[in-house]
């Protein structure tokens, strides 16, 4: 499949400091239904994984971020299913602080690129809720790498 950038989008309430994970919900082939995921996109020829991470945040959530707001979690690609796939993953996060009202205005917005036939809906979740909603290994690994980078989880 190639290289993929996966981004954990963290929205922090400017008053309480409470953090939320802005997930995306979209239909996937594996079961034909909607599943919750972190923001992600394929790295096309000529793009860097970091450029893709920045672009995908806007395309899939509607939130524009700069390159300086997106941080890479792994220097070399990870191969989460090396026995069955050559998919190489790059993991990122971005943290944005905003009023609580603005955080929840991100709930259930339809996004995606129409020309790519994407039908994506945003979903605001607490970090524990996100761990319960995410069922794919890439999203789970991104959450663990983020927590390790923040000193909240030791592996």
PDB file of C-alpha atoms in Angstrom:
ATOM      1  CA  UNK A   1       0.000   0.000   0.000  1.00  0.00           C
ATOM      2  CA  UNK A   2       2.946   2.348   0.537  1.00  0.00           C
ATOM      3  CA  UNK A   3       3.539   5.025   3.148  1.00  0.00           C
ATOM      4  CA  UNK A   4       0.855   6.548   5.359  1.00  0.00           C
ATOM      5  CA  UNK A   5       0.809   9.477   7.772  1.00  0.00           C
ATOM      6  CA  UNK A   6      -1.414   9.129  10.848  1.00  0.00           C
ATOM      7  CA  UNK A   7      -2.160  12.184  13.010  1.00  0.00           C
ATOM      8  CA  UNK A   8      -3.621  12.385  16.499  1.00  0.00           C
ATOM      9  CA  UNK A   9      -5.449  15.718  16.753  1.00  0.00           C
ATOM     10  CA  UNK A  10      -5.695  16.942  20.342  1.00  0.00           C
ATOM     11  CA  UNK A  11      -8.032  19.806  21.218  1.00  0.00           C
ATOM     12  CA  UNK A  12      -7.450  21.289  24.660  1.00  0.00           C
ATOM     13  CA  UNK A  13     -10.051  23.338  26.517  1.00  0.00           C
ATOM     14  CA  UNK A  14      -8.367  26.678  27.230  1.00  0.00           C
ATOM     15  CA  UNK A  15     -10.084  27.048  30.630  1.00  0.00           C
ATOM     16  CA  UNK A  16     -10.049  23.550  32.133  1.00  0.00           C
ATOM     17  CA  UNK A  17      -7.061  22.047  30.296  1.00  0.00           C
ATOM     18  CA  UNK A  18      -9.174  18.986  29.465  1.00  0.00           C
ATOM     19  CA  UNK A  19      -7.965  17.258  26.302  1.00  0.00           C
ATOM     20  CA  UNK A  20     -10.104  15.776  23.569  1.00  0.00           C
ATOM     21  CA  UNK A  21      -9.110  13.641  20.598  1.00  0.00           C
ATOM     22  CA  UNK A  22     -10.718  14.773  17.353  1.00  0.00           C
ATOM     23  CA  UNK A  23     -11.399  11.501  15.542  1.00  0.00           C
ATOM     24  CA  UNK A  24     -12.768  10.839  12.105  1.00  0.00           C
ATOM     25  CA  UNK A  25     -15.480   8.319  11.327  1.00  0.00           C
ATOM     26  CA  UNK A  26     -15.651   6.879   7.844  1.00  0.00           C
ATOM     27  CA  UNK A  27     -16.808   3.826   5.939  1.00  0.00           C
ATOM     28  CA  UNK A  28     -14.148   1.161   5.481  1.00  0.00           C
ATOM     29  CA  UNK A  29     -13.995  -1.915   3.294  1.00  0.00           C
ATOM     30  CA  UNK A  30     -13.281  -4.349   6.118  1.00  0.00           C
ATOM     31  CA  UNK A  31     -16.874  -4.374   7.330  1.00  0.00           C
ATOM     32  CA  UNK A  32     -18.716  -1.948   5.066  1.00  0.00           C
ATOM     33  CA  UNK A  33     -19.606   0.150   8.090  1.00  0.00           C
ATOM     34  CA  UNK A  34     -18.290   3.286   9.697  1.00  0.00           C
ATOM     35  CA  UNK A  35     -15.288   3.046  12.011  1.00  0.00           C
ATOM     36  CA  UNK A  36     -13.471   5.584  14.163  1.00  0.00           C
ATOM     37  CA  UNK A  37      -9.895   6.450  13.272  1.00  0.00           C
ATOM     38  CA  UNK A  38      -7.177   9.011  13.712  1.00  0.00           C
ATOM     39  CA  UNK A  39      -6.660  11.393  10.772  1.00  0.00           C
ATOM     40  CA  UNK A  40      -4.579   9.627   8.106  1.00  0.00           C
ATOM     41  CA  UNK A  41      -3.592   9.749   4.466  1.00  0.00           C
ATOM     42  CA  UNK A  42      -1.375   8.129   1.870  1.00  0.00           C
ATOM     43  CA  UNK A  43       1.977   9.726   1.114  1.00  0.00           C
ATOM     44  CA  UNK A  44       1.968  10.415  -2.620  1.00  0.00           C
ATOM     45  CA  UNK A  45       5.098  10.667  -4.708  1.00  0.00           C
ATOM     46  CA  UNK A  46       6.691  14.070  -4.204  1.00  0.00           C
ATOM     47  CA  UNK A  47       5.178  14.599  -0.740  1.00  0.00           C
ATOM     48  CA  UNK A  48       6.868  14.086   2.609  1.00  0.00           C
ATOM     49  CA  UNK A  49       5.018  12.298   5.414  1.00  0.00           C
ATOM     50  CA  UNK A  50       4.994  15.584   7.361  1.00  0.00           C
ATOM     51  CA  UNK A  51       3.407  17.503   4.461  1.00  0.00           C
ATOM     52  CA  UNK A  52       0.728  14.828   4.187  1.00  0.00           C
ATOM     53  CA  UNK A  53       0.046  14.987   7.940  1.00  0.00           C
ATOM     54  CA  UNK A  54      -0.519  18.752   7.786  1.00  0.00           C
ATOM     55  CA  UNK A  55      -2.750  18.505   4.703  1.00  0.00           C
ATOM     56  CA  UNK A  56      -4.823  15.601   6.035  1.00  0.00           C
ATOM     57  CA  UNK A  57      -5.678  17.430   9.259  1.00  0.00           C
ATOM     58  CA  UNK A  58      -7.391  20.128   7.216  1.00  0.00           C
ATOM     59  CA  UNK A  59      -8.982  17.769   4.682  1.00  0.00           C
ATOM     60  CA  UNK A  60     -10.405  15.391   7.282  1.00  0.00           C
ATOM     61  CA  UNK A  61     -11.260  17.766  10.142  1.00  0.00           C
ATOM     62  CA  UNK A  62     -11.670  21.178   8.494  1.00  0.00           C
ATOM     63  CA  UNK A  63      -9.063  22.642  10.862  1.00  0.00           C
ATOM     64  CA  UNK A  64      -6.118  24.382   9.226  1.00  0.00           C
ATOM     65  CA  UNK A  65      -2.785  23.805  10.960  1.00  0.00           C
ATOM     66  CA  UNK A  66       0.758  24.858  10.125  1.00  0.00           C
ATOM     67  CA  UNK A  67       3.749  22.570   9.736  1.00  0.00           C
ATOM     68  CA  UNK A  68       5.105  23.889  13.048  1.00  0.00           C
ATOM     69  CA  UNK A  69       1.976  22.666  14.859  1.00  0.00           C
ATOM     70  CA  UNK A  70       2.390  19.051  13.723  1.00  0.00           C
ATOM     71  CA  UNK A  71       4.996  16.903  15.489  1.00  0.00           C
ATOM     72  CA  UNK A  72       6.399  13.608  14.253  1.00  0.00           C
ATOM     73  CA  UNK A  73       6.538  10.718  16.732  1.00  0.00           C
ATOM     74  CA  UNK A  74       8.785   8.261  14.850  1.00  0.00           C
ATOM     75  CA  UNK A  75      11.909   9.021  12.833  1.00  0.00           C
ATOM     76  CA  UNK A  76      11.840   5.832  10.784  1.00  0.00           C
ATOM     77  CA  UNK A  77       8.687   4.259   9.380  1.00  0.00           C
ATOM     78  CA  UNK A  78       6.955   1.550  11.415  1.00  0.00           C
ATOM     79  CA  UNK A  79       5.538  -1.523   9.708  1.00  0.00           C
ATOM     80  CA  UNK A  80       2.587  -2.529  11.892  1.00  0.00           C
ATOM     81  CA  UNK A  81       1.808  -5.614   9.823  1.00  0.00           C
ATOM     82  CA  UNK A  82       5.208  -6.532   8.391  1.00  0.00           C
ATOM     83  CA  UNK A  83       4.222 -10.158   7.791  1.00  0.00           C
ATOM     84  CA  UNK A  84       1.299  -9.345   5.499  1.00  0.00           C
ATOM     85  CA  UNK A  85       1.747  -5.787   4.244  1.00  0.00           C
ATOM     86  CA  UNK A  86       4.423  -3.337   3.146  1.00  0.00           C
ATOM     87  CA  UNK A  87       2.435  -0.405   4.525  1.00  0.00           C
ATOM     88  CA  UNK A  88       4.843   1.981   6.265  1.00  0.00           C
ATOM     89  CA  UNK A  89       3.416   4.259   8.937  1.00  0.00           C
ATOM     90  CA  UNK A  90       4.547   7.658  10.149  1.00  0.00           C
ATOM     91  CA  UNK A  91       2.877   8.902  13.323  1.00  0.00           C
ATOM     92  CA  UNK A  92       2.220  12.527  14.261  1.00  0.00           C
ATOM     93  CA  UNK A  93       0.239  14.643  16.672  1.00  0.00           C
ATOM     94  CA  UNK A  94      -0.915  18.224  16.883  1.00  0.00           C
ATOM     95  CA  UNK A  95      -2.305  20.033  19.908  1.00  0.00           C
ATOM     96  CA  UNK A  96      -4.587  23.021  19.625  1.00  0.00           C
ATOM     97  CA  UNK A  97      -5.936  25.052  22.543  1.00  0.00           C
ATOM     98  CA  UNK A  98      -9.341  26.657  22.123  1.00  0.00           C
ATOM     99  CA  UNK A  99     -12.579  27.507  23.929  1.00  0.00           C
ATOM    100  CA  UNK A 100     -14.733  24.501  24.850  1.00  0.00           C
ATOM    101  CA  UNK A 101     -17.532  25.780  22.603  1.00  0.00           C
ATOM    102  CA  UNK A 102     -15.192  25.734  19.605  1.00  0.00           C
ATOM    103  CA  UNK A 103     -14.029  22.208  20.465  1.00  0.00           C
ATOM    104  CA  UNK A 104     -17.592  20.921  20.426  1.00  0.00           C
ATOM    105  CA  UNK A 105     -18.378  22.809  17.223  1.00  0.00           C
ATOM    106  CA  UNK A 106     -16.086  20.184  15.651  1.00  0.00           C
ATOM    107  CA  UNK A 107     -18.560  17.424  16.526  1.00  0.00           C
ATOM    108  CA  UNK A 108     -20.174  15.520  13.636  1.00  0.00           C
ATOM    109  CA  UNK A 109     -19.005  17.764  10.789  1.00  0.00           C
ATOM    110  CA  UNK A 110     -18.955  16.163   7.356  1.00  0.00           C
ATOM    111  CA  UNK A 111     -15.550  16.544   5.716  1.00  0.00           C
ATOM    112  CA  UNK A 112     -13.313  14.799   3.184  1.00  0.00           C
ATOM    113  CA  UNK A 113     -12.354  15.328  -0.414  1.00  0.00           C
ATOM    114  CA  UNK A 114     -15.333  14.877  -2.733  1.00  0.00           C
ATOM    115  CA  UNK A 115     -13.147  14.057  -5.740  1.00  0.00           C
ATOM    116  CA  UNK A 116     -11.724  11.138  -3.728  1.00  0.00           C
ATOM    117  CA  UNK A 117     -15.259   9.987  -2.767  1.00  0.00           C
ATOM    118  CA  UNK A 118     -14.528  10.498   0.925  1.00  0.00           C
ATOM    119  CA  UNK A 119     -17.429  10.723   3.328  1.00  0.00           C
ATOM    120  CA  UNK A 120     -15.922  11.546   6.705  1.00  0.00           C
ATOM    121  CA  UNK A 121     -17.541  12.728   9.922  1.00  0.00           C
ATOM    122  CA  UNK A 122     -15.643  14.268  12.819  1.00  0.00           C
ATOM    123  CA  UNK A 123     -16.080  13.044  16.369  1.00  0.00           C
ATOM    124  CA  UNK A 124     -14.890  14.703  19.579  1.00  0.00           C
ATOM    125  CA  UNK A 125     -13.894  12.181  22.266  1.00  0.00           C
ATOM    126  CA  UNK A 126     -12.102  12.301  25.586  1.00  0.00           C
ATOM    127  CA  UNK A 127      -8.806  10.400  25.502  1.00  0.00           C
ATOM    128  CA  UNK A 128     -10.271   7.385  27.370  1.00  0.00           C
ATOM    129  CA  UNK A 129     -13.283   7.376  25.017  1.00  0.00           C
ATOM    130  CA  UNK A 130     -10.938   7.477  22.012  1.00  0.00           C
ATOM    131  CA  UNK A 131      -9.114   4.388  23.316  1.00  0.00           C
ATOM    132  CA  UNK A 132     -12.481   2.605  23.462  1.00  0.00           C
ATOM    133  CA  UNK A 133     -13.626   3.778  20.008  1.00  0.00           C
ATOM    134  CA  UNK A 134     -10.445   3.140  18.007  1.00  0.00           C
ATOM    135  CA  UNK A 135     -10.234  -0.481  16.861  1.00  0.00           C
ATOM    136  CA  UNK A 136      -7.383  -0.333  14.327  1.00  0.00           C
ATOM    137  CA  UNK A 137      -3.762  -0.923  15.396  1.00  0.00           C
ATOM    138  CA  UNK A 138      -2.474   2.253  13.720  1.00  0.00           C
ATOM    139  CA  UNK A 139      -4.786   4.498  15.715  1.00  0.00           C
ATOM    140  CA  UNK A 140      -4.035   2.682  18.960  1.00  0.00           C
ATOM    141  CA  UNK A 141      -0.281   2.849  18.346  1.00  0.00           C
ATOM    142  CA  UNK A 142      -0.523   6.566  17.593  1.00  0.00           C
ATOM    143  CA  UNK A 143      -2.271   7.147  20.941  1.00  0.00           C
ATOM    144  CA  UNK A 144       0.396   5.170  22.813  1.00  0.00           C
ATOM    145  CA  UNK A 145       3.252   6.994  21.053  1.00  0.00           C
ATOM    146  CA  UNK A 146       1.616  10.339  21.864  1.00  0.00           C
ATOM    147  CA  UNK A 147       1.271   9.453  25.540  1.00  0.00           C
ATOM    148  CA  UNK A 148       4.866   8.248  25.656  1.00  0.00           C
ATOM    149  CA  UNK A 149       6.060  11.512  24.049  1.00  0.00           C
ATOM    150  CA  UNK A 150       4.124  13.456  26.695  1.00  0.00           C
ATOM    151  CA  UNK A 151       5.619  11.374  29.507  1.00  0.00           C
ATOM    152  CA  UNK A 152       2.232   9.917  30.429  1.00  0.00           C
ATOM    153  CA  UNK A 153       2.870   6.315  29.475  1.00  0.00           C
ATOM    154  CA  UNK A 154       6.103   4.387  29.841  1.00  0.00           C
ATOM    155  CA  UNK A 155       6.900   1.443  27.608  1.00  0.00           C
TER     156      UNK A 155
END
